[in-house]
Short mmCIF file of C-alpha atoms in Angstrom, two decimals:
data_model
loop_
_atom_site.label_atom_id
_atom_site.label_comp_id
_atom_site.label_asym_id
_atom_site.label_seq_id
_atom_site.Cartn_x
_atom_site.Cartn_y
_atom_site.Cartn_z
CA MET A 1 242.36 116.59 26.41
CA LYS A 2 242.53 118.68 29.45
CA ASP A 3 245.51 121.65 29.50
CA TYR A 4 247.86 121.16 31.85
CA HIS A 5 249.59 125.06 32.25
CA TYR A 6 252.10 126.05 34.98
CA SER A 7 250.06 128.44 37.13
CA GLY A 8 252.87 130.13 38.81
CA PRO A 9 254.72 129.45 42.19
CA VAL A 10 252.54 128.30 44.86
CA GLU A 11 252.56 128.82 48.47
CA HIS A 12 252.33 125.73 50.91
CA LYS A 13 250.52 126.70 54.10
CA PHE A 14 252.21 125.78 57.05
CA SER A 15 250.96 122.72 58.55
CA PRO A 16 251.47 121.66 61.87
CA TYR A 17 250.86 117.63 60.94
CA SER A 18 253.36 115.35 59.90
CA PHE A 19 253.25 111.79 58.88
CA ASN A 20 255.54 109.76 60.70
CA GLY A 21 254.53 106.22 59.89
CA GLY A 22 254.57 102.86 61.42
CA THR A 23 251.91 100.33 62.27
CA VAL A 24 250.67 98.68 65.09
CA LEU A 25 248.32 95.68 65.88
CA ALA A 26 246.98 94.43 68.92
CA VAL A 27 244.98 90.70 69.47
CA ALA A 28 243.26 89.66 72.47
CA GLY A 29 243.10 86.32 73.62
CA GLU A 30 241.00 83.84 75.96
CA ASP A 31 243.72 85.05 78.82
CA PHE A 32 246.32 87.22 77.39
CA ALA A 33 246.53 90.35 75.35
CA ILE A 34 249.36 90.86 72.55
CA VAL A 35 250.07 94.37 71.53
CA ALA A 36 252.70 94.61 68.28
CA SER A 37 254.25 97.49 66.68
CA ASP A 38 257.31 98.12 64.21
CA THR A 39 259.91 100.56 65.31
CA ARG A 40 260.76 102.54 62.09
CA LEU A 41 259.92 106.65 62.39
CA SER A 42 259.89 107.97 59.04
CA GLU A 43 259.11 111.32 57.56
CA GLY A 44 258.96 111.47 53.60
CA TYR A 45 261.66 109.68 51.96
CA SER A 46 263.95 109.54 55.22
CA ILE A 47 264.13 107.36 58.41
CA HIS A 48 264.92 109.21 61.68
CA SER A 49 264.94 106.51 63.84
CA ARG A 50 265.15 102.98 63.51
CA ASP A 51 264.68 102.32 67.20
CA SER A 52 261.64 104.06 67.60
CA PRO A 53 258.54 101.59 69.42
CA LYS A 54 255.03 102.46 69.22
CA CYS A 55 253.76 100.63 72.26
CA TYR A 56 253.35 102.32 75.33
CA LYS A 57 253.04 101.01 78.94
CA LEU A 58 250.74 102.42 80.71
CA THR A 59 249.56 99.89 83.80
CA ASP A 60 250.52 96.29 84.82
CA THR A 61 248.07 95.10 82.78
CA THR A 62 247.28 97.79 79.84
CA VAL A 63 249.83 98.62 76.90
CA ILE A 64 249.00 101.24 74.00
CA GLY A 65 250.33 101.43 70.71
CA CYS A 66 250.35 105.01 68.95
CA SER A 67 250.95 105.54 65.17
CA GLY A 68 250.39 108.34 62.67
CA PHE A 69 252.16 111.87 64.39
CA HIS A 70 254.97 111.21 66.68
CA GLY A 71 254.63 114.59 68.43
CA ASP A 72 250.96 114.11 68.77
CA CYS A 73 251.88 110.48 70.11
CA LEU A 74 254.21 111.57 72.82
CA THR A 75 252.05 114.34 73.84
CA LEU A 76 248.90 112.02 74.18
CA THR A 77 251.02 109.37 76.08
CA LYS A 78 252.09 112.31 78.69
CA ILE A 79 248.95 113.29 78.84
CA ILE A 80 247.44 109.47 79.28
CA ASP A 81 250.29 108.95 81.71
CA ALA A 82 249.45 111.65 84.19
CA ARG A 83 245.39 111.28 84.12
CA LEU A 84 246.64 107.58 85.14
CA LYS A 85 248.13 108.97 88.17
CA MET A 86 245.38 111.26 89.09
CA TYR A 87 243.02 108.58 88.86
CA LYS A 88 245.71 106.17 91.10
CA HIS A 89 245.73 109.26 93.79
CA SER A 90 241.87 110.59 93.79
CA ASN A 91 240.53 106.75 93.86
CA ASN A 92 243.46 104.92 95.61
CA LYS A 93 243.09 102.05 92.58
CA THR A 94 245.06 101.51 89.05
CA MET A 95 242.52 102.32 86.22
CA THR A 96 241.05 99.07 84.07
CA SER A 97 241.43 98.86 80.83
CA GLY A 98 237.30 99.89 80.06
CA ALA A 99 238.13 102.66 82.12
CA ILE A 100 241.49 103.89 80.04
CA ALA A 101 239.48 103.46 76.81
CA ALA A 102 236.71 105.37 78.11
CA MET A 103 238.87 108.31 79.30
CA LEU A 104 240.99 108.17 76.65
CA SER A 105 237.50 108.91 74.04
CA THR A 106 236.78 111.82 75.89
CA ILE A 107 240.69 113.37 75.93
CA LEU A 108 240.46 112.63 72.11
CA TYR A 109 236.91 113.97 71.31
CA GLY A 110 237.99 117.39 73.58
CA ARG A 111 240.22 118.30 70.73
CA ARG A 112 237.73 117.56 68.06
CA PHE A 113 238.50 120.86 66.09
CA PHE A 114 242.30 120.54 66.11
CA PRO A 115 242.99 116.80 66.37
CA TYR A 116 245.60 114.71 67.52
CA TYR A 117 246.40 112.94 64.65
CA VAL A 118 247.00 109.37 66.53
CA TYR A 119 245.34 105.92 65.51
CA ASN A 120 245.22 104.54 69.10
CA ILE A 121 244.73 100.61 69.50
CA ILE A 122 244.55 100.12 73.65
CA GLY A 123 245.23 96.01 74.47
CA GLY A 124 245.18 94.87 78.15
CA LEU A 125 243.27 92.73 80.56
CA ASP A 126 240.19 93.11 81.72
CA GLU A 127 238.48 93.21 85.30
CA HIS A 128 237.71 89.55 84.97
CA GLY A 129 240.93 88.57 83.60
CA LYS A 130 240.36 88.35 79.46
CA GLY A 131 241.75 89.80 77.14
CA ALA A 132 240.63 92.93 75.59
CA VAL A 133 241.52 95.04 72.60
CA TYR A 134 240.10 99.05 72.43
CA SER A 135 240.55 100.48 68.95
CA PHE A 136 240.29 104.26 68.34
CA ASP A 137 239.84 107.03 65.29
CA PRO A 138 241.90 110.02 65.65
CA VAL A 139 239.30 111.82 67.31
CA GLY A 140 237.86 109.51 69.64
CA SER A 141 235.09 106.79 68.13
CA TYR A 142 236.14 103.64 69.75
CA GLN A 143 235.15 100.01 70.59
CA ARG A 144 235.96 96.92 71.85
CA ASP A 145 237.45 94.46 69.40
CA THR A 146 239.11 91.24 69.49
CA TYR A 147 241.92 92.03 66.91
CA LYS A 148 242.86 95.14 65.18
CA ALA A 149 245.47 96.82 63.01
CA GLY A 150 246.19 100.59 62.97
CA GLY A 151 248.59 102.74 60.83
CA SER A 152 250.29 103.24 57.58
CA ALA A 153 250.09 99.13 56.69
CA SER A 154 246.59 98.64 58.49
CA ALA A 155 244.55 98.36 55.00
CA MET A 156 246.71 95.64 54.33
CA LEU A 157 247.21 93.46 57.82
CA GLN A 158 243.58 94.09 58.68
CA PRO A 159 241.85 91.59 56.21
CA LEU A 160 244.48 89.01 56.83
CA LEU A 161 243.77 89.15 60.56
CA ASP A 162 240.09 89.05 59.45
CA ASN A 163 240.79 85.50 57.79
CA GLN A 164 243.51 84.18 60.08
CA ILE A 165 241.83 85.06 63.42
CA GLY A 166 238.06 85.87 62.54
CA PHE A 167 237.80 82.81 60.00
CA LYS A 168 236.14 85.20 57.83
CA ASN A 169 235.50 84.64 54.02
CA MET A 170 236.19 81.01 54.14
CA GLU A 171 233.79 78.34 54.20
CA GLY A 172 233.58 74.89 56.00
CA VAL A 173 236.69 75.58 58.27
CA GLN A 174 236.70 74.85 61.69
CA HIS A 175 236.92 77.83 64.36
CA VAL A 176 239.96 76.87 66.72
CA PRO A 177 240.69 78.99 69.66
CA LEU A 178 243.44 81.09 69.71
CA THR A 179 246.52 80.06 71.96
CA GLN A 180 249.20 82.52 72.88
CA GLU A 181 252.05 80.52 70.94
CA LYS A 182 249.93 80.59 67.59
CA ALA A 183 249.02 84.29 68.06
CA VAL A 184 252.49 85.13 68.81
CA GLN A 185 253.74 83.66 65.86
CA LEU A 186 250.75 84.99 63.60
CA VAL A 187 251.71 88.49 64.35
CA LYS A 188 255.35 88.02 63.71
CA ASP A 189 254.45 86.48 60.16
CA VAL A 190 252.07 89.29 59.86
CA PHE A 191 254.32 92.11 60.34
CA ILE A 192 257.20 90.37 57.79
CA SER A 193 254.31 90.61 55.42
CA ALA A 194 253.91 94.26 56.36
CA ALA A 195 257.44 95.19 55.95
CA GLU A 196 257.51 93.71 52.62
CA ARG A 197 255.29 95.72 50.95
CA ASP A 198 254.56 98.99 52.95
CA VAL A 199 258.01 101.26 53.07
CA TYR A 200 256.71 102.98 56.13
CA THR A 201 257.02 99.72 58.37
CA GLY A 202 259.93 97.93 59.07
CA ASP A 203 263.60 97.72 60.69
CA ALA A 204 262.24 95.55 63.89
CA LEU A 205 259.08 94.58 65.49
CA ARG A 206 258.36 95.16 69.32
CA LEU A 207 255.78 92.48 71.03
CA CYS A 208 254.08 92.92 74.49
CA ILE A 209 252.42 90.05 75.45
CA ILE A 210 250.00 91.21 78.61
CA THR A 211 249.39 88.01 81.11
CA LYS A 212 248.25 87.95 84.33
CA GLU A 213 251.71 87.39 85.47
CA GLY A 214 252.86 91.01 83.76
CA ILE A 215 254.09 92.41 80.71
CA LYS A 216 256.56 90.31 78.47
CA GLU A 217 258.46 92.14 75.78
CA GLN A 218 260.02 90.62 73.01
CA THR A 219 261.78 92.06 69.69
CA VAL A 220 262.16 90.41 66.23
CA ALA A 221 264.04 92.05 63.42
CA LEU A 222 262.49 92.96 60.06
CA ARG A 223 263.82 94.15 57.25
CA LYS A 224 265.62 97.44 57.23
CA ASP A 225 265.30 98.46 53.35
CA MET B 1 240.86 129.40 61.96
CA THR B 2 241.08 125.54 61.42
CA VAL B 3 243.92 122.98 60.33
CA ARG B 4 242.99 120.99 57.24
CA ARG B 5 243.20 117.22 58.75
CA PRO B 6 244.96 114.95 56.96
CA PHE B 7 243.08 111.93 57.55
CA PRO B 8 239.16 110.99 56.57
CA LEU B 9 236.76 110.46 59.14
CA SER B 10 234.19 107.97 59.19
CA HIS B 11 230.90 108.70 57.27
CA GLY B 12 228.49 106.54 55.15
CA THR B 13 225.33 104.64 56.69
CA THR B 14 222.06 103.31 56.24
CA THR B 15 219.53 103.84 59.12
CA LEU B 16 215.95 103.89 59.12
CA GLY B 17 212.87 103.90 61.57
CA PHE B 18 209.18 103.92 60.84
CA ILE B 19 205.90 103.97 63.07
CA PHE B 20 203.17 101.48 62.51
CA GLN B 21 200.24 99.48 64.42
CA GLY B 22 202.62 97.78 66.68
CA GLY B 23 205.15 100.23 67.76
CA VAL B 24 208.51 101.82 66.36
CA ILE B 25 210.80 99.73 64.25
CA ALA B 26 214.72 100.85 63.82
CA ALA B 27 216.67 99.49 61.93
CA ALA B 28 220.69 100.32 60.63
CA ASP B 29 223.50 98.72 59.01
CA THR B 30 226.76 98.40 60.50
CA ARG B 31 229.44 99.46 58.19
CA ALA B 32 231.98 102.33 59.54
CA SER B 33 234.00 103.62 56.40
CA ALA B 34 236.53 106.51 56.35
CA GLY B 35 237.70 107.20 52.97
CA GLY B 36 237.64 104.32 50.79
CA LEU B 37 238.39 102.13 53.97
CA VAL B 38 236.22 99.62 55.92
CA ALA B 39 237.16 101.16 59.34
CA CYS B 40 234.83 98.76 61.43
CA PRO B 41 232.18 96.45 60.05
CA ALA B 42 230.67 95.64 63.23
CA VAL B 43 229.60 99.09 64.65
CA ASN B 44 226.59 99.73 67.06
CA LYS B 45 224.34 102.39 64.96
CA ILE B 46 221.15 101.84 67.39
CA THR B 47 222.03 102.90 71.10
CA PRO B 48 219.38 102.47 73.71
CA ILE B 49 219.13 105.76 75.85
CA HIS B 50 216.60 104.61 78.39
CA SER B 51 214.06 101.62 78.25
CA HIS B 52 211.95 103.48 75.86
CA LEU B 53 214.02 105.32 73.73
CA VAL B 54 216.67 104.08 71.35
CA VAL B 55 218.64 106.65 69.06
CA THR B 56 219.78 105.22 65.20
CA SER B 57 223.15 107.65 64.24
CA SER B 58 224.43 108.60 61.22
CA GLY B 59 227.28 110.96 60.06
CA SER B 60 230.67 111.10 62.07
CA GLY B 61 231.51 108.02 63.87
CA ALA B 62 233.03 110.07 66.65
CA ASP B 63 230.45 112.82 66.70
CA CYS B 64 227.46 110.72 67.65
CA MET B 65 228.70 108.49 70.06
CA LEU B 66 229.90 111.45 71.89
CA TRP B 67 226.55 113.33 71.65
CA GLU B 68 224.74 110.19 72.35
CA ARG B 69 226.77 109.79 75.34
CA ILE B 70 226.09 113.44 76.49
CA LEU B 71 222.42 113.09 75.75
CA GLY B 72 222.13 109.99 78.07
CA ARG B 73 223.78 111.68 80.88
CA GLU B 74 221.69 114.92 80.54
CA ILE B 75 218.11 112.66 80.44
CA ARG B 76 219.40 110.93 83.60
CA LEU B 77 220.09 113.91 85.43
CA TYR B 78 217.11 115.08 84.21
CA GLN B 79 215.18 112.38 85.35
CA LEU B 80 217.01 112.73 89.00
CA ARG B 81 216.25 116.15 89.16
CA HIS B 82 212.32 116.16 88.24
CA ARG B 83 211.39 112.78 89.25
CA ARG B 84 209.98 111.98 85.52
CA CYS B 85 211.06 110.88 82.47
CA LEU B 86 211.38 113.34 79.66
CA SER B 87 209.39 113.12 77.04
CA ILE B 88 210.54 112.29 73.19
CA ARG B 89 209.58 115.48 72.14
CA GLY B 90 211.44 117.38 74.87
CA THR B 91 214.23 115.18 74.59
CA ALA B 92 215.03 115.81 71.04
CA LYS B 93 214.12 119.80 71.82
CA LEU B 94 217.28 119.20 74.57
CA LEU B 95 219.43 117.92 71.83
CA SER B 96 218.92 120.43 68.94
CA PHE B 97 219.90 123.07 71.49
CA MET B 98 222.63 121.14 72.46
CA LEU B 99 223.85 120.81 68.95
CA HIS B 100 223.09 124.45 68.12
CA PRO B 101 226.57 126.20 69.41
CA PHE B 102 228.55 123.92 66.38
CA LYS B 103 226.08 125.04 63.87
CA GLY B 104 228.53 125.81 61.18
CA THR B 105 231.32 123.78 62.44
CA ASP B 106 232.56 120.10 61.39
CA VAL B 107 229.99 118.27 63.73
CA CYS B 108 228.24 116.20 61.72
CA VAL B 109 225.15 114.41 63.62
CA ALA B 110 222.14 113.09 61.95
CA LEU B 111 220.05 111.10 64.73
CA THR B 112 216.55 109.45 64.47
CA LEU B 113 214.95 109.30 68.03
CA CYS B 114 212.56 106.40 67.82
CA GLY B 115 210.77 106.03 71.26
CA TRP B 116 207.63 104.94 73.58
CA ASP B 117 206.19 107.85 76.00
CA LYS B 118 202.95 108.69 77.42
CA SER B 119 201.68 110.02 73.66
CA GLY B 120 202.28 107.30 72.15
CA PRO B 121 204.80 106.04 69.73
CA LYS B 122 207.61 108.71 68.79
CA LEU B 123 210.07 109.09 65.49
CA ILE B 124 211.91 112.29 65.64
CA TYR B 125 215.02 113.64 63.63
CA VAL B 126 217.16 116.10 64.66
CA CYS B 127 220.63 116.84 62.93
CA SER B 128 223.73 119.03 63.53
CA ASP B 129 222.36 121.86 60.73
CA GLY B 130 219.44 122.58 63.24
CA ALA B 131 216.51 120.43 61.60
CA ARG B 132 214.16 118.92 64.36
CA LEU B 133 211.55 117.14 62.67
CA GLN B 134 208.59 114.46 63.75
CA GLY B 135 207.45 111.99 61.38
CA ASP B 136 206.01 108.41 60.89
CA ILE B 137 209.00 107.32 58.71
CA PHE B 138 212.54 108.64 58.28
CA SER B 139 215.80 107.05 56.43
CA VAL B 140 218.91 108.84 56.91
CA GLY B 141 222.54 108.36 55.63
CA SER B 142 224.07 107.62 52.12
CA GLY B 143 221.93 104.27 51.55
CA SER B 144 218.34 106.49 52.43
CA PRO B 145 216.99 107.17 49.06
CA TYR B 146 217.23 103.31 48.75
CA ALA B 147 215.92 102.42 51.70
CA TYR B 148 212.98 105.05 50.85
CA GLY B 149 212.45 103.31 47.56
CA VAL B 150 211.51 100.09 49.42
CA LEU B 151 209.71 101.62 52.74
CA ASP B 152 207.19 104.12 50.47
CA GLY B 153 206.15 101.04 48.24
CA ARG B 154 205.21 98.92 50.99
CA LEU B 155 204.63 100.08 54.29
CA ARG B 156 201.27 100.57 55.64
CA TRP B 157 199.89 101.49 59.14
CA ASN B 158 198.21 97.64 59.76
CA LEU B 159 201.52 95.66 59.21
CA SER B 160 202.24 92.66 61.42
CA LYS B 161 205.13 92.74 63.64
CA GLU B 162 206.57 90.16 61.11
CA GLU B 163 205.76 92.22 58.05
CA ALA B 164 207.41 95.68 59.47
CA VAL B 165 210.78 93.67 60.67
CA SER B 166 211.05 92.14 57.41
CA LEU B 167 210.49 95.24 55.82
CA ALA B 168 213.00 97.12 57.57
CA ARG B 169 215.23 94.26 57.26
CA GLU B 170 214.69 94.36 52.95
CA ALA B 171 215.23 98.28 52.99
CA VAL B 172 218.27 98.04 54.54
CA PHE B 173 219.44 95.25 52.56
CA ARG B 174 218.37 96.87 49.21
CA ALA B 175 220.32 99.66 50.24
CA THR B 176 223.54 98.29 51.34
CA HIS B 177 223.35 96.12 48.11
CA ARG B 178 223.14 99.44 46.46
CA ASP B 179 225.29 102.32 48.42
CA ALA B 180 229.06 101.29 48.91
CA TYR B 181 229.56 103.14 52.30
CA SER B 182 227.16 100.68 53.72
CA GLY B 183 226.63 97.19 54.76
CA ASN B 184 227.98 94.04 56.37
CA ASN B 185 224.83 93.44 59.01
CA VAL B 186 221.22 94.40 59.74
CA ASP B 187 220.96 95.84 63.65
CA LEU B 188 216.98 96.08 64.38
CA PHE B 189 215.03 97.09 67.45
CA HIS B 190 211.57 97.33 68.24
CA ILE B 191 209.86 99.53 70.23
CA THR B 192 206.32 99.36 72.17
CA ALA B 193 204.64 100.71 75.37
CA GLN B 194 206.47 97.71 77.14
CA GLY B 195 209.71 99.08 75.77
CA TRP B 196 212.43 98.19 73.30
CA SER B 197 213.59 94.55 72.54
CA GLN B 198 216.46 93.72 69.81
CA ARG B 199 216.56 91.27 66.82
CA LYS B 200 219.70 89.52 66.61
CA ARG B 201 222.14 91.22 64.61
CA GLU B 202 221.89 89.33 60.97
CA GLU B 203 225.02 88.88 58.40
CA LEU B 204 223.68 90.10 55.02
CA LYS B 205 226.20 88.23 53.39
CA GLU B 206 223.72 84.66 53.88
CA GLU B 207 220.73 87.02 52.46
CA TYR B 208 222.59 87.84 49.39
CA TYR B 209 223.32 84.21 48.47
CA ARG B 210 219.56 83.69 49.19
CA ASP B 211 218.28 86.42 47.07
CA MET B 212 221.03 85.01 43.95
CA GLU B 213 219.47 81.46 44.43
CA ARG B 214 216.08 82.96 43.88
CA ARG B 215 216.59 84.86 41.07
CA ALA B 216 218.61 81.82 39.75
CA LYS B 217 215.66 80.10 40.21
CA THR B 218 213.24 83.08 38.65
CA VAL B 219 215.14 83.13 35.28
CA GLU B 220 215.18 79.25 34.98
CA LYS B 221 211.22 79.09 35.34
CA GLY B 222 211.27 81.83 33.18
CA LYS B 223 213.57 79.89 30.44
CA ARG B 224 211.36 76.82 30.48
CA GLU B 225 208.41 78.82 29.91
CA THR B 226 209.75 80.47 27.07
CA VAL B 227 210.66 77.03 25.52
CA LEU B 228 207.39 75.45 26.25
CA ASP B 229 205.77 78.47 24.40
CA ALA B 230 207.89 77.63 21.76
CA LEU B 231 207.18 74.42 21.08
CA GLY B 232 203.42 75.45 21.30
#
């Protein structure tokens, strides 16, 4: 049996990172995209804020969801906004979703040896008007998906999305294309489930629905405990 | 002075490449794992760089993605400046020298360049530790020991294209079965003097069920034969 003994007081090195919780989710449909996040900002056992959404509007057709360390989320979105402005002034056009995703990959990899502790998911419409979702890891690896969950409850939500949107792990089911109404209802249900089982997710859900008409926002209440 | 990362990066894979009479075969699984979680079940681990060169990647997902992008850019610049395509050996050397400043850091890339140039089919392994090796058969990643076992048993120079494809598929399938960090689908590329061609991505779940059925039939047959023997 292993000996447990007190080896003396241990000094913890200063860590520049902190985990502020939160979950983000994005779903791409035929002509729409949804980016949703909860609005709880926590640290350890405390809640800093119940109204801190993690979706940030970038352009009229693109929204980014960032969860992880809030300090890095704020700085990263500031940098992305600045780069979008620079592109607009040099090229006289707005960046497309695919271009923003490629740019974000290089921004994240630029900090390969002191990474942004942020899990990003970009949702928007591509140049052809179809829904697009791009998911990233903290150092810039990315790819285009149909749906993705990121953040503290991602491991719980992703299998559910695989099953309900991707029709995976089921036999003999008809693959019905996802309508906007069904997608919105699914996202709400999925976040309600996440708030039940993940302590860092809750308070409220902020939904951004992106269509060619623009970006509509909805707020839905979640568990506050 | 590096900071301790609070999150795991994607790692773990099975990729392989071999040369036979009909060209070069490159195969890989499609799972990206970060710690114990499957970060993505459908990643592209084989990337075409130009018409006669594909690169299989293994190691950290982000590092491989960015370094393949840098390599593609440098190859294209070389082509524009010197009006000819860089040889596969030259490409491998260029990549190895570009990675050298990052030796000893966290960067983890292990790529196999599979291609066809003026001197015929080529297979070269380049990794961020500094290794650069030319060979006829390479398998890289956490599932590589299992893939080597299958390949070393059945690889011959004069396999037909169908046999070679089937062998590569089998090697990846067996490796994904035994290695927890490999799985999901198989990607397969075939490179000849005419360029690369990609086989449709195949889900291994079907293959696993087919294999289970085959085993069940063999066990059944074995049981029947034992009973017949006992009856004399």
